[in-house]
Structures are given as structure tokens and as C-alpha cells.
Amino acid sequence: SESAAELYTAVDKLIPNLKKEEYEIDEKHKSVALTDDGMEHIEQLLDQNNLLGGGGLYDIQNVALVHHVNQALRAHKLFHLDKDYIIKDGKVVLIDEFTGRMMDGRRLSEGLHQAIEAKERVDIQNENQTLASITFQNYFRMYPKLAGMTGTGMTEAAEFAQIYKLGVISIPTHVSVARIDNQDKIYKSLSEKEDAIVDLIKECYGRKQPVLVGTVSIEKSEVLSERLKKEKIPHNVLNARHHEREAYIVGQAGRPGAVTIATNMAGRGTDIKLGGNAEMRIAEELGENPDQKAIDKIHEEIERDKKTVMEAGGLYIIGTERHESRRIDNQLRGRSGRQGDPGASMFFLSVEDDLMRIFAGDKLEALLGNARIGLQEGEALEHPLISKMLERAQAKVEGMHFEIRKNLLKFDDVMNDQRKVIYEQRREIMEAQSVEDLVRDMRHEVIEDTIRATIPHGSYAEQWDTDALHTECQRLLGLDLPIDEWAKEEGIADAELLERITEESDKKIAAKVADTGSDLWRRMEKSIVLQLLDQQWKEHLLQLDHLRQGINLRAFGQKDPLNEYKTEAFAAFELMIDQMRESITQTLSLVEIRAADTPFPPRRQQEEFHESRDDPALEGEGSIMQDMQNSKNVRQMPLRNRSDAPFDKNDPETWGKTQRNAPCPCGSGKKFKHCHGQLAGHG
């Protein structure tokens, strides 16, 4: 809304006033927090700008303001233009840190994206709400078989084994690798490192050896580009901002003297051929229906160029710094020396690099500043032990990220059970010709719960809360019943009262069906059930998201956050099921059908839903959103089919159809409708 956008902008203007000592940045864990002095200062600034709603910043009425301040602080101190995001067409577009590509359509949650938009003075978009979510791990587990192929999987072998129970096998190359991987060169400062990189590029350019320079961000690729322009070295820049001719630029990166500066996106899916790519040159230079002589000429040039490049030493890969993941470094190296071609690679590092500064800075600085080593200005340190130390730093970062993913998966496993129940129920509703039985059972259960809440079991009529029962019948069923008169009848019991209310409710619905027409009512009934199911699930996801954010604080009370989350999430799920039954019962009992001027369409058009790019379950073939529009596709989903699996009392997917009044297959001794059937809402 407009007021929310104004608040993001107003808070954003205050952050630059904070001094460096008024906040603490933890780059290792990517977090930032105000110090005590910072809290006092921001409180004064908010008060001066009439943003503080009375009291202190941390008083209950200012909770939303604290959230805005924290997100604005993160936007300014943790997210950087041309590294974490770019501005494209007046919008903030995120950059994937591993691939270097733009993530169009993906937005940060909890108001963080809006805080970045306020920082960059672009239009502030509305916050998104999650319609559905699933982790990649649980998404992949839905398939009965998993396999993959990658050139850099060995560094993640432990994670594949632990999460997916998959082994990683290294297949020897068909032709021996002729690439020479040089030791890393480490410099004391960033400027010394940049000078050394430019010198090596000039040297390679002089002998017509093609060079591919890998950078970690758009900003750094453009800084290096400016240096090369000053040296009058022709080159191509490939990053998320200049990606239109990506395939062609990478395809020609192997030509003699070619210099290509690229972020992590360098050439994924495109082979760098020494001498250049003939097909691409023909398409680019000759257009449609090219002359055979011209084609032959290009092939001859490429053969000649290939010979020149191979004599010069093949493609030279220069890494301007190490990435947090060894896998990304290996991918960059792997662009050279393919199919037995010659090549070389070298990484240039400095103590000021992000990875070095955060994870190995103190040790390296002490080592490079050691008087016995005696490094002069512009001199580099090269040693296998240093390279090993850097690899250990990278392994430490990878291990930390793995622990985060593993912990996230444990929490998502809790929600995954609930997700299966809801999606299965939704699929059944989509496939069913009519949801009449399901809706009737829900309504009867709501009436039963209402009776139970207002009439204590085995009590006398004088103890009944007839006013509350009368109010609830009006609110939920739209029925004005003589509850007081019934309660005064001789020998009346709660069971008889339940029977009368149920009978009146059934009569009312039957009258609605008769007035509306059975076909129209059934279609409308199904549509309402689906809409309310989606609405309740969406709100439940938001509630679980909030629960997840604060649950780790339970550890201070000597409680296991995961067990606490399981308990709270299950209670929230039960509450959601109850609320869904109530809302469906109430909506169908109170809905009024008026005759329209135009006939009702054969099939109601579904509202357009905004699909979140974060959620693979909402995209592509077999997606939930696709199911909503075409229920015939449900059986085409490539999901694990459990119908033929042996019966397992711990796995509801193996139970098949269970009657509502039958004993629950889990062995609890309860009726199915009061146990697992209550969760699934089976009809």
C-alpha cells in the first residue's frame, strides 16, 4: 500500500546517518545488528521524524517499526548493487551468487526486497505472500528414481550421500587433461593483485593466447574492464547486465588473442573451442543461405587460428579470487583443457578478498607481513601449503552452508507431512464429480463440535449455554432456532439437540440446492471448497513461517527447537483443519444465489494466481497450479506412486481408502474420522 511504501522510504533515509560503531556486521553469517548506541541513535532519529508511535522503539506498538529498521539496515549493509542485485527497467533484480545470472521474478521475503527498492529509489512493489512452498530436497524425493551428471560433483559427495542416499562416482576422462593448473598467487593488497592480472593478460594477448577472466561480481568485472580499456586491450564483458550475446561471445572466446571477462555465468552450456566456433561464425557473419566458398573460408581460418592458439598454450583461465564453493572454482577451471586441448589456469588472490578477509584473513596477513618472508611491493607468495589452507577455508564455508541446508530440511520435513495431506485432499477434490458428501460431513462435524463446546457431556439442561449455541447456529449455519424452548422440553438430551440442528441444517441446504439447481450448486460448492482450502493453507504457511523464525529462541529455555516446532506446527495444522471446516460450512450456509442476466458458463474460470519462482512445486509439468486448471493432468504427475506399496501403519499413503467410521489403520484405537481422517478431512 501507499502508506507502507512511504514507511520503507522514510526509514531508509535514516540508515545513512548511523556511524560505523553503531552497528555490527557478521559477514560470515551474513547478519547485521544495531549496538546499544545504534539503538539509541535510531530511536532519536525516528522520534525526530515523527515515526515513533509513542514510547520506546521496542514497545509493543512499535514492533512493525523495528522490523522496518532491521530490514533497511540489512539492505544497506549486506546487499550491494552489481554484486547481489542489479537495477533493470526500474526494478531490483537479484543475481544468483553461484551462476551469476539474473533471477527474474524472484523476490526476497519479509519486506527485505522492498527495503532494497527504497534504498535504490525505485518503485516499491507490494509484498508477496507464499501460495505454496517446498524445498528442493523434498521436491526431488517425490521422484521414485534420482540420477544426475555433473563435472564438479565430487566436492559435494557427502551431501548427496546424506540427503539423497546417492553415491557419486568419478568417471575418468576419455582423453587425458593437458591443462596446467598453476599455484595460487597471493598479494598483500587488491591493487597489487589487479596490476598482476593486467600484466598477465597483456602477456597472453601479446602471444595471441586467448584468456578467460572469471570475476565474482558484475562490479568487479566492470572495474577490470576499465583497466583493460586504459591499456587499449580489446575485450568482451559477459555478465548479467551484458548477456544478450552470451553464447556467441563464449563460443568465440577461444580465438587468438581473445580476452573475455565474465562472472560465474561464463559459458554454461557452451563449449569454448580453440580457434573459435565455426557454426556460430557462419550464422553471425553469413546469415541465411550462405555461399559454400565463404563457409569453406571460415573453416580454413578456424583451423589456422586453432593451430596458432595451441602453439600459444591454449585457453588461459584467470580467476580473480576464490569463490566460497570449490565447485564454482572447478567449473571455471574446467572451461579450459577440454577434450585433451592444452590450457592453463591460475587464481590471483589478495588479503582484501571477501573469502580471505572473512575466513583466513588474520593468518594470511600475519604470514605476508612476516619480515623473514620479506615480500616487496608487487611481489606474490606462492606455496602449495597456502593453496591447501585456502581449500580448507572453502571446505569450512561449504560445511557451514551444508549444515544450514540440513537444518532447513529437518524443519521442512515437519511441514512435508502436512503438505502431502493437503495436496492429496486437494487432488481428490479436483478429481471428484461432487464434494457433496465431504461438505455434508464437514457441516455435521462443525455442528457436533459446537454442541460439545456449549453443552458439557452428561450435564443437565440448566448447565447448557443455550445463548452461545443459538449465536453459533446463526453465525455458522444461518439458522435462527428455538434453542431455549428445546432445552426446556422434558427429557431432552444433547444427542437429540444435535439431531434437530443437523436436520434443520440439512433442510436449509436441500432448499438451496433445489432453488439453485443441482448442477450449478455442485459446481459452486466445489469451487468454494477449493478456494477456502487454498486460503487456509496460504495463511497456515505464513503462520509456520513466523513460527520458524522465532523457534530457535526456545533453545535458551533448554528446549529442542525442532521438537518445539513439531508440536506447535501440528497444533497449528489441527486448528487450520477446524477453521477450514468452519469457513466452508459458514460460506455454503450463508451464500445467496441471485439470478444473473447471462447464463452461468460451462466451467468457471479460475482466478489468475501469481506463481512464485521460488517454488518448484508450482512450475512446469505436474504443477499444482496446472492441476487447478486441468484436473485431467493429475495422473500424469511424475510423483512416486504408493498405491502398490505394502501396508505400513506409519505411512498413510499405503492405507488406501478408509471409511470414516472404521478404526484408524494407525492402531490408535480411535475411529478414522477422529484420528488421521480428521487431519485429512476425508469424506
XYZ file of C-alpha atoms in Angstrom:
683
model
C 0.000 0.000 0.000
C 0.993 3.655 -0.338
C 1.486 4.162 3.419
C 3.692 1.046 3.662
C 5.838 2.273 0.740
C 6.190 5.670 2.431
C 7.332 3.980 5.657
C 10.002 1.964 3.801
C 11.263 5.206 2.208
C 11.164 7.204 5.462
C 13.099 4.563 7.432
C 15.586 4.101 4.580
C 16.592 7.783 4.748
C 17.667 7.359 8.385
C 20.130 4.463 7.925
C 22.962 6.518 6.285
C 23.029 8.662 9.479
C 24.301 5.707 11.534
C 28.015 5.634 12.354
C 30.159 2.548 11.776
C 30.416 1.799 15.517
C 26.609 1.858 15.879
C 26.092 -1.480 14.138
C 27.939 -4.797 13.916
C 28.253 -6.818 10.700
C 28.890 -10.571 10.805
C 29.986 -11.299 7.233
C 30.497 -14.981 7.971
C 26.820 -15.498 8.850
C 25.569 -12.579 6.717
C 23.839 -10.740 9.547
C 23.874 -7.191 10.905
C 22.598 -5.803 14.221
C 22.452 -2.428 15.960
C 24.659 -1.845 19.010
C 23.206 -0.190 22.136
C 24.428 3.196 20.868
C 22.880 2.459 17.484
C 19.520 1.656 19.060
C 19.530 4.956 20.958
C 20.543 6.910 17.856
C 17.923 5.329 15.566
C 15.277 5.868 18.267
C 16.154 9.592 18.332
C 16.041 9.790 14.528
C 12.645 8.062 14.394
C 11.285 10.394 17.073
C 12.591 13.496 15.254
C 10.862 12.338 12.053
C 7.566 11.623 13.870
C 7.761 7.913 13.047
C 7.792 6.642 16.640
C 4.273 5.879 17.821
C 4.857 6.878 21.446
C 7.037 5.020 23.951
C 10.348 3.399 23.051
C 11.382 1.646 19.852
C 10.919 -1.791 21.417
C 7.484 -1.112 22.921
C 4.688 -3.311 21.596
C 3.113 -0.572 19.447
C 6.390 -0.123 17.524
C 7.066 -3.778 16.655
C 6.475 -3.151 12.928
C 8.905 -0.217 13.038
C 11.672 -2.428 14.492
C 11.133 -4.805 11.563
C 11.440 -1.937 9.043
C 14.643 -0.672 10.690
C 16.243 -4.139 10.677
C 15.374 -4.753 7.026
C 16.612 -1.307 5.956
C 19.882 -1.968 7.823
C 20.285 -5.314 6.029
C 19.505 -3.702 2.662
C 22.246 -1.095 3.158
C 24.973 -3.176 4.798
C 24.579 -6.717 3.407
C 23.209 -6.235 -0.130
C 25.318 -4.428 -2.725
C 24.440 -3.127 -6.190
C 26.116 -5.020 -9.063
C 27.024 -7.855 -6.717
C 23.815 -9.148 -5.140
C 21.394 -7.382 -7.491
C 21.148 -5.007 -10.449
C 18.636 -2.360 -11.491
C 16.887 -3.353 -14.724
C 13.930 -1.463 -16.226
C 13.434 0.370 -12.928
C 13.253 -2.861 -10.903
C 15.588 -4.573 -8.444
C 16.593 -7.933 -9.983
C 18.506 -10.434 -7.841
C 21.723 -12.086 -9.056
C 22.371 -15.779 -8.350
C 25.659 -15.892 -6.419
C 26.593 -19.270 -7.928
C 25.638 -18.819 -11.585
C 25.958 -15.033 -11.893
C 22.613 -14.905 -13.726
C 19.602 -12.666 -13.146
C 16.740 -14.275 -11.233
C 13.789 -12.551 -12.900
C 10.580 -12.826 -10.906
C 12.290 -13.902 -7.684
C 11.937 -11.559 -4.718
C 13.272 -11.514 -1.174
C 10.634 -12.015 1.510
C 9.702 -10.283 4.769
C 9.953 -6.791 3.275
C 13.686 -7.052 2.509
C 13.139 -6.615 -1.236
C 11.037 -3.509 -0.537
C 13.834 -2.135 1.678
C 16.331 -2.563 -1.194
C 13.869 -0.851 -3.570
C 13.626 2.078 -1.137
C 17.436 2.230 -0.921
C 17.767 2.367 -4.735
C 14.880 4.877 -5.138
C 12.854 2.688 -7.499
C 9.117 1.941 -7.317
C 8.323 -0.128 -4.235
C 6.293 -3.221 -5.156
C 3.772 -4.935 -2.881
C 4.962 -7.757 -0.650
C 4.340 -11.285 -1.919
C 2.568 -13.965 0.051
C 3.574 -17.596 -0.368
C 0.891 -19.752 -2.008
C 2.890 -22.963 -1.688
C 6.449 -23.882 -0.800
C 8.729 -26.903 -0.859
C 12.479 -27.374 -0.503
C 14.432 -28.730 -3.467
C 15.374 -31.752 -1.342
C 11.764 -32.758 -0.659
C 10.790 -31.939 -4.236
C 13.437 -34.295 -5.630
C 12.441 -37.000 -3.128
C 8.999 -37.114 -4.742
C 10.525 -38.877 -7.737
C 10.890 -42.689 -7.496
C 14.357 -42.555 -9.082
C 17.067 -39.912 -8.984
C 20.244 -39.583 -11.035
C 22.411 -36.758 -12.297
C 25.593 -35.916 -14.143
C 27.968 -33.054 -13.397
C 31.622 -32.277 -13.856
C 32.047 -30.989 -10.296
C 30.105 -33.369 -8.036
C 32.928 -34.911 -6.008
C 33.240 -31.933 -3.637
C 29.558 -32.427 -2.653
C 29.659 -36.253 -2.421
C 28.969 -36.270 1.338
C 25.818 -34.169 0.922
C 24.456 -36.361 -1.898
C 25.027 -39.434 0.280
C 23.422 -37.958 3.398
C 20.399 -36.194 1.869
C 19.525 -38.348 -1.156
C 21.308 -41.652 -0.318
C 23.140 -41.329 -3.648
C 26.755 -42.221 -4.294
C 28.972 -40.064 -6.530
C 31.196 -41.921 -8.995
C 34.094 -40.219 -10.763
C 34.367 -41.286 -14.419
C 37.864 -40.927 -15.943
C 38.174 -38.520 -18.869
C 38.229 -40.025 -22.370
C 41.390 -38.043 -23.176
C 43.976 -37.080 -20.554
C 43.693 -33.498 -19.284
C 46.587 -31.425 -20.640
C 45.687 -28.263 -18.701
C 48.345 -26.897 -16.334
C 46.804 -25.708 -13.029
C 49.295 -23.239 -11.534
C 49.612 -22.468 -7.819
C 47.560 -19.554 -6.498
C 49.362 -16.198 -6.321
C 48.657 -14.201 -3.172
C 49.265 -10.457 -2.870
C 49.181 -8.099 0.078
C 46.718 -5.652 -1.499
C 43.933 -5.537 -4.064
C 45.744 -3.002 -6.276
C 48.867 -5.202 -6.467
C 46.704 -8.155 -7.467
C 44.904 -6.153 -10.181
C 48.252 -4.968 -11.596
C 49.486 -8.578 -11.790
C 46.274 -9.729 -13.538
C 46.524 -6.953 -16.150
C 50.218 -7.778 -16.728
C 49.403 -11.462 -17.359
C 46.543 -10.548 -19.727
C 48.897 -8.242 -21.694
C 51.475 -11.027 -21.867
C 48.905 -13.561 -23.173
C 47.451 -11.018 -25.611
C 50.948 -10.362 -26.956
C 51.459 -14.030 -27.855
C 47.845 -14.370 -29.140
C 46.832 -16.743 -26.319
C 43.080 -16.434 -25.551
C 42.194 -15.516 -21.959
C 39.007 -16.066 -19.945
C 38.942 -13.983 -16.751
C 36.468 -15.103 -14.069
C 35.188 -12.497 -11.582
C 32.785 -12.930 -8.655
C 30.553 -9.916 -9.321
C 29.365 -7.535 -12.032
C 31.054 -4.646 -10.247
C 34.472 -6.337 -10.291
C 34.125 -7.418 -13.929
C 33.483 -3.794 -14.917
C 36.377 -2.440 -12.806
C 38.741 -4.829 -14.608
C 37.195 -3.864 -17.956
C 38.042 -0.195 -17.283
C 41.666 -1.157 -16.545
C 41.932 -3.042 -19.855
C 40.411 -0.113 -21.771
C 43.181 2.129 -20.414
C 45.735 -0.440 -21.613
C 43.959 -0.470 -25.018
C 43.380 -4.242 -24.879
C 40.205 -5.206 -26.834
C 37.946 -7.496 -24.800
C 34.373 -8.688 -24.256
C 32.489 -8.384 -20.953
C 29.940 -11.041 -20.076
C 27.749 -10.559 -17.005
C 24.081 -10.343 -16.051
C 23.934 -6.789 -17.422
C 25.527 -7.682 -20.790
C 24.283 -11.181 -21.538
C 22.378 -10.831 -24.823
C 25.190 -12.286 -26.996
C 26.422 -14.712 -24.341
C 26.553 -17.859 -26.488
C 28.381 -16.075 -29.325
C 30.907 -14.323 -27.033
C 31.762 -17.558 -25.212
C 31.804 -19.528 -28.460
C 34.476 -17.165 -29.837
C 36.443 -16.890 -26.551
C 38.963 -19.409 -27.931
C 40.093 -17.267 -30.901
C 43.709 -15.992 -30.970
C 44.196 -13.017 -28.641
C 40.551 -13.043 -27.438
C 40.101 -11.596 -23.937
C 36.787 -12.353 -22.217
C 35.859 -11.056 -18.755
C 32.948 -12.954 -17.232
C 31.140 -13.582 -13.957
C 30.174 -17.110 -12.898
C 27.773 -17.343 -15.837
C 30.757 -17.879 -18.180
C 29.725 -20.319 -20.816
C 27.419 -22.694 -19.034
C 26.090 -24.900 -21.825
C 28.514 -23.539 -24.430
C 31.825 -25.213 -25.263
C 34.819 -22.919 -25.790
C 36.509 -24.280 -28.901
C 40.091 -23.273 -29.645
C 40.201 -21.151 -32.789
C 36.510 -20.271 -32.465
C 33.154 -21.873 -33.191
C 32.544 -22.364 -36.934
C 28.737 -22.755 -36.768
C 28.330 -19.563 -34.757
C 30.621 -17.555 -37.031
C 28.768 -18.764 -40.136
C 25.388 -17.837 -38.611
C 26.678 -14.453 -37.364
C 28.697 -13.379 -40.414
C 26.957 -15.014 -43.383
C 23.289 -15.078 -42.349
C 20.783 -17.322 -44.169
C 21.681 -19.321 -47.326
C 25.457 -18.729 -47.067
C 27.805 -19.298 -50.024
C 29.820 -22.557 -49.814
C 33.069 -20.713 -50.614
C 32.501 -18.340 -47.705
C 31.785 -21.325 -45.423
C 34.987 -23.079 -46.535
C 36.948 -19.876 -45.940
C 35.682 -19.626 -42.325
C 36.578 -23.297 -41.686
C 40.094 -22.681 -43.032
C 40.504 -19.586 -40.829
C 39.367 -21.511 -37.753
C 41.807 -24.365 -38.427
C 44.613 -21.832 -38.833
C 43.551 -19.983 -35.670
C 43.322 -23.248 -33.709
C 46.923 -24.084 -34.611
C 48.037 -20.583 -33.503
C 46.190 -20.906 -30.165
C 47.550 -24.387 -29.434
C 51.098 -23.191 -30.102
C 50.479 -20.272 -27.708
C 49.423 -22.707 -24.941
C 45.632 -22.996 -25.322
C 42.981 -21.106 -23.348
C 44.329 -19.392 -20.196
C 41.882 -19.209 -17.278
C 42.464 -16.402 -14.769
C 40.486 -16.452 -11.515
C 40.436 -13.013 -9.862
C 39.538 -14.523 -6.469
C 38.377 -17.746 -4.881
C 34.648 -18.390 -4.517
C 33.038 -19.673 -1.356
C 32.479 -23.003 -3.109
C 35.306 -25.074 -4.590
C 32.748 -26.367 -7.096
C 32.476 -22.928 -8.762
C 36.284 -22.637 -8.975
C 36.475 -26.078 -10.580
C 33.761 -25.106 -13.077
C 35.788 -22.051 -14.107
C 38.977 -24.103 -14.479
C 37.057 -26.699 -16.470
C 36.368 -24.218 -19.287
C 39.956 -24.857 -20.434
C 41.764 -28.060 -21.423
C 38.676 -29.825 -22.800
C 38.982 -32.934 -24.998
C 42.750 -33.082 -24.439
C 43.384 -29.499 -25.600
C 46.272 -27.605 -23.978
C 45.440 -24.879 -21.458
C 46.412 -23.252 -18.176
C 44.744 -21.783 -15.100
C 45.785 -19.550 -12.223
C 43.981 -17.822 -9.354
C 45.113 -14.398 -8.149
C 44.234 -13.583 -4.539
C 44.760 -10.801 -2.028
C 44.213 -10.456 1.709
C 41.412 -7.975 0.894
C 39.314 -10.582 -0.995
C 35.999 -11.405 0.695
C 36.766 -15.087 1.314
C 40.280 -14.346 2.582
C 39.135 -11.496 4.821
C 36.265 -13.410 6.391
C 37.710 -16.896 6.806
C 41.511 -16.729 6.654
C 42.407 -13.029 6.873
C 44.326 -12.864 10.154
C 46.564 -15.864 9.422
C 47.351 -14.696 5.894
C 48.012 -11.105 6.912
C 50.414 -12.250 9.622
C 52.139 -14.572 7.139
C 52.500 -11.974 4.375
C 53.666 -9.308 6.819
C 56.345 -11.591 8.269
C 59.714 -9.840 7.971
C 61.508 -13.118 7.248
C 59.443 -13.621 4.092
C 60.271 -10.062 3.055
C 57.612 -9.537 0.375
C 58.266 -6.407 -1.666
C 55.622 -4.211 -3.337
C 54.057 -6.168 -6.211
C 55.598 -9.492 -5.174
C 53.353 -12.537 -4.725
C 53.523 -15.506 -2.395
C 53.161 -18.944 -3.996
C 53.213 -22.173 -1.996
C 51.258 -25.463 -2.009
C 50.618 -25.055 1.736
C 48.901 -21.716 1.103
C 46.662 -23.307 -1.547
C 45.814 -26.101 0.907
C 44.958 -23.532 3.590
C 42.618 -21.763 1.171
C 40.928 -25.038 0.228
C 40.380 -25.740 3.929
C 38.775 -22.289 4.285
C 36.473 -23.091 1.351
C 35.636 -26.518 2.799
C 34.755 -24.778 6.082
C 32.327 -22.451 4.265
C 30.796 -25.356 2.308
C 30.366 -27.296 5.564
C 28.624 -24.324 7.169
C 26.238 -23.988 4.208
C 25.568 -27.742 4.270
C 24.629 -27.575 7.962
C 22.227 -24.720 7.196
C 20.589 -26.732 4.377
C 20.423 -29.864 6.536
C 18.804 -27.951 9.389
C 16.321 -26.321 6.999
C 15.399 -29.757 5.655
C 14.638 -31.088 9.153
C 12.106 -28.296 9.621
C 10.671 -28.736 6.127
C 10.202 -32.472 6.786
C 7.713 -31.494 9.510
C 5.724 -29.408 7.038
C 6.145 -32.008 4.304
C 3.765 -34.425 6.080
C 1.145 -31.681 6.257
C 1.794 -30.739 2.627
C 1.165 -34.340 1.495
C -2.170 -34.439 3.335
C -3.373 -31.118 1.895
C -2.219 -31.834 -1.668
C -3.749 -35.322 -1.619
C -7.028 -33.904 -0.322
C -6.930 -31.208 -2.995
C -6.274 -33.755 -5.715
C -9.233 -35.860 -4.553
C -11.492 -32.787 -4.627
C -10.295 -31.915 -8.140
C -10.998 -35.437 -9.412
C -14.345 -35.862 -7.648
C -17.550 -35.329 -9.629
C -19.152 -33.893 -6.490
C -17.966 -32.893 -3.000
C -21.471 -33.195 -1.550
C -20.548 -35.978 0.907
C -17.377 -34.221 2.044
C -19.186 -30.927 2.674
C -22.061 -32.669 4.494
C -19.633 -34.498 6.798
C -17.782 -31.257 7.497
C -21.022 -29.475 8.371
C -22.140 -32.295 10.674
C -18.753 -32.275 12.433
C -18.937 -28.493 12.918
C -22.390 -28.896 14.486
C -21.055 -31.719 16.682
C -18.097 -29.570 17.812
C -20.415 -26.630 18.545
C -22.694 -28.831 20.683
C -19.644 -30.219 22.509
C -18.346 -26.692 23.214
C -21.644 -25.322 24.607
C -23.172 -28.404 26.263
C -20.889 -30.268 28.713
C -21.192 -34.033 28.273
C -23.670 -35.654 30.684
C -24.806 -32.289 32.099
C -28.312 -31.091 32.984
C -30.229 -28.704 30.720
C -29.762 -25.929 33.323
C -25.990 -26.122 32.726
C -26.264 -25.660 28.971
C -25.033 -22.416 27.393
C -28.054 -22.043 25.128
C -27.312 -18.400 24.265
C -23.877 -19.315 22.891
C -25.346 -22.274 20.987
C -28.052 -20.046 19.477
C -25.444 -17.435 18.456
C -23.175 -20.066 16.872
C -26.088 -21.580 14.911
C -26.834 -18.131 13.497
C -23.162 -17.377 12.743
C -22.174 -20.716 11.218
C -25.426 -22.106 9.808
C -27.603 -19.031 9.272
C -30.314 -20.709 11.406
C -32.467 -18.890 13.986
C -33.533 -21.900 16.072
C -35.649 -22.016 19.282
C -32.762 -23.466 21.323
C -34.150 -22.138 24.648
C -37.538 -23.773 24.041
C -35.946 -27.084 23.079
C -33.792 -27.009 26.208
C -36.909 -26.697 28.394
C -38.505 -29.841 26.981
C -38.794 -32.806 29.332
C -36.057 -35.423 28.890
C -34.183 -33.527 26.169
C -30.551 -34.619 25.733
C -27.577 -33.259 23.821
C -27.846 -36.093 21.266
C -31.424 -35.105 20.426
C -30.418 -31.446 20.152
C -27.607 -32.443 17.774
C -30.084 -34.405 15.655
C -32.550 -31.476 15.427
C -29.908 -28.869 14.489
C -28.398 -31.250 11.906
C -31.830 -31.912 10.417
C -32.623 -28.170 10.155
C -29.240 -27.509 8.551
C -29.729 -30.334 6.020
C -33.177 -28.953 5.132
C -31.743 -25.481 4.533
C -29.011 -26.784 2.215
C -31.522 -29.018 0.375
C -33.721 -25.955 -0.222
C -30.709 -24.008 -1.591
C -29.884 -26.890 -3.955
C -33.496 -27.035 -5.154
C -33.642 -23.246 -5.737
C -30.269 -23.041 -7.473
C -30.322 -26.242 -9.438
C -28.264 -29.281 -8.532
C -25.648 -28.902 -11.294
C -24.920 -25.235 -10.604
C -24.837 -25.786 -6.820
C -22.381 -28.700 -7.078
C -20.008 -26.683 -9.281
C -20.207 -23.696 -6.948
C -19.774 -25.946 -3.895
C -16.584 -27.455 -5.337
C -15.216 -24.040 -6.291
C -15.831 -22.635 -2.793
C -14.207 -25.652 -1.115
C -11.079 -25.272 -3.281
C -10.858 -21.519 -2.728
C -11.210 -21.806 1.044
C -8.780 -24.739 1.214
C -6.193 -22.649 -0.669
C -6.857 -19.609 1.510
C -6.481 -21.543 4.774
C -3.311 -23.295 3.534
C -1.815 -19.963 2.453
C -2.458 -18.452 5.900
C -1.102 -21.593 7.564
C 2.153 -21.293 5.572
C 2.531 -17.697 6.749
C 1.955 -18.773 10.351
C 4.557 -21.560 10.062
C 6.988 -19.073 8.535
C 6.620 -16.772 11.545
C 6.885 -19.747 13.916
C 10.069 -20.927 12.188
C 11.764 -17.538 12.561
C 11.437 -17.357 16.331
C 11.580 -21.022 17.323
C 15.371 -21.103 17.800
C 14.974 -18.799 20.807
C 13.431 -21.779 22.659
C 16.978 -23.160 22.937
C 17.646 -20.523 25.633
C 14.966 -22.271 27.700
C 16.810 -25.614 27.323
C 14.245 -26.884 24.812
C 14.953 -28.500 21.448
C 13.727 -26.021 18.777
C 12.932 -28.846 16.319
C 10.714 -30.738 18.793
C 9.035 -27.480 19.789
C 8.406 -26.703 16.120
C 6.892 -30.161 15.558
C 4.484 -29.699 18.478
C 3.455 -26.158 17.557
C 3.178 -26.916 13.827
C 0.906 -29.910 14.483
C -1.323 -27.825 16.779
C -1.475 -25.099 14.114
C -2.380 -27.701 11.479
C -5.236 -29.105 13.574
C -6.503 -25.573 14.138
C -6.316 -24.873 10.389
C -8.382 -28.003 9.629
C -11.027 -26.891 12.152
C -11.087 -23.358 10.736
C -11.354 -24.705 7.199
C -14.380 -26.838 8.129
C -15.989 -23.853 9.827
C -15.367 -21.451 6.942
C -16.667 -23.949 4.337
C -19.771 -24.669 6.431
C -20.406 -20.981 7.107
C -19.884 -19.868 3.487
C -22.157 -22.537 1.992
C -24.826 -22.000 4.669
C -24.939 -18.221 4.217
C -24.280 -17.876 0.480
C -27.142 -16.365 -1.524
C -27.551 -17.200 -5.225
C -29.103 -14.496 -7.389
C -30.204 -14.989 -10.988
C -27.716 -13.428 -13.411
C -28.568 -11.699 -16.703
C -26.224 -14.047 -18.548
C -26.216 -17.843 -18.197
C -23.597 -19.443 -15.951
C -20.561 -20.536 -18.020
C -19.957 -24.271 -18.503
C -16.847 -24.200 -16.333
C -15.899 -21.383 -14.013
C -12.660 -19.692 -14.940
C -10.081 -19.914 -12.193
C -8.662 -16.674 -10.875
C -5.164 -15.927 -12.029
C -2.647 -16.810 -9.383
C 0.820 -15.283 -9.156
C 3.226 -18.212 -9.193
C 6.358 -17.751 -7.031
C 9.570 -18.592 -8.866
C 10.985 -19.753 -5.501
C 8.673 -22.742 -5.539
C 9.457 -25.597 -7.939
C 6.186 -27.324 -6.976
C 4.286 -24.516 -8.701
C 6.163 -24.651 -12.001
C 6.125 -26.813 -15.100
C 4.510 -30.156 -15.809
C 2.545 -31.671 -12.961
C 2.435 -28.421 -11.003
C -0.320 -27.693 -8.529
C -1.309 -24.555 -10.411
C -1.597 -26.616 -13.590
C -3.807 -29.098 -11.710
C -6.157 -26.258 -10.789
C -6.758 -25.511 -14.447
C -6.742 -29.039 -15.845
C -7.631 -31.871 -13.498
C -7.107 -34.417 -16.305
C -3.368 -33.913 -15.929
C -3.332 -35.038 -12.302
C -2.429 -38.608 -13.110
C 0.416 -37.506 -15.369
C 2.392 -36.069 -12.452
C 5.789 -37.777 -12.184
C 5.289 -38.476 -8.499
C 6.077 -41.577 -6.510
C 3.097 -43.936 -6.798
C 2.426 -45.534 -3.419
C -0.798 -47.386 -4.250
C 1.079 -50.658 -4.840
C 3.303 -50.291 -1.768
C 2.824 -52.801 1.123
C 0.629 -51.661 4.024
C 2.553 -49.673 6.641
C 0.647 -48.318 9.627
C 3.153 -45.435 9.897
C 2.661 -44.356 6.267
C -0.879 -43.058 5.499
C -0.104 -43.191 1.756
C -0.237 -47.014 1.885
C -3.651 -47.240 3.583
C -5.854 -46.693 0.538
C -9.463 -45.553 1.057
C -10.636 -45.827 4.672
C -14.257 -45.499 5.799
C -14.857 -42.612 8.209
C -16.311 -44.749 10.999
C -13.807 -47.601 10.612
C -10.935 -47.996 13.128
C -7.929 -45.854 12.153
C -5.221 -48.007 10.430
C -2.521 -46.347 12.578
C -3.571 -48.554 15.514
C -4.607 -45.736 17.883
C -7.957 -47.397 18.631
C -9.864 -44.261 17.568
C -12.290 -44.026 14.681
C -10.621 -42.867 11.457
C -12.682 -39.634 11.404
C -11.392 -38.705 14.879
C -7.760 -39.610 14.129
C -5.935 -39.337 10.771
C -9.224 -38.772 8.951
C -9.621 -35.597 10.990
C -6.313 -34.306 9.603
C -7.049 -35.269 6.025
C -10.640 -34.121 6.109
C -11.645 -37.281 4.194
C -15.258 -37.514 3.116
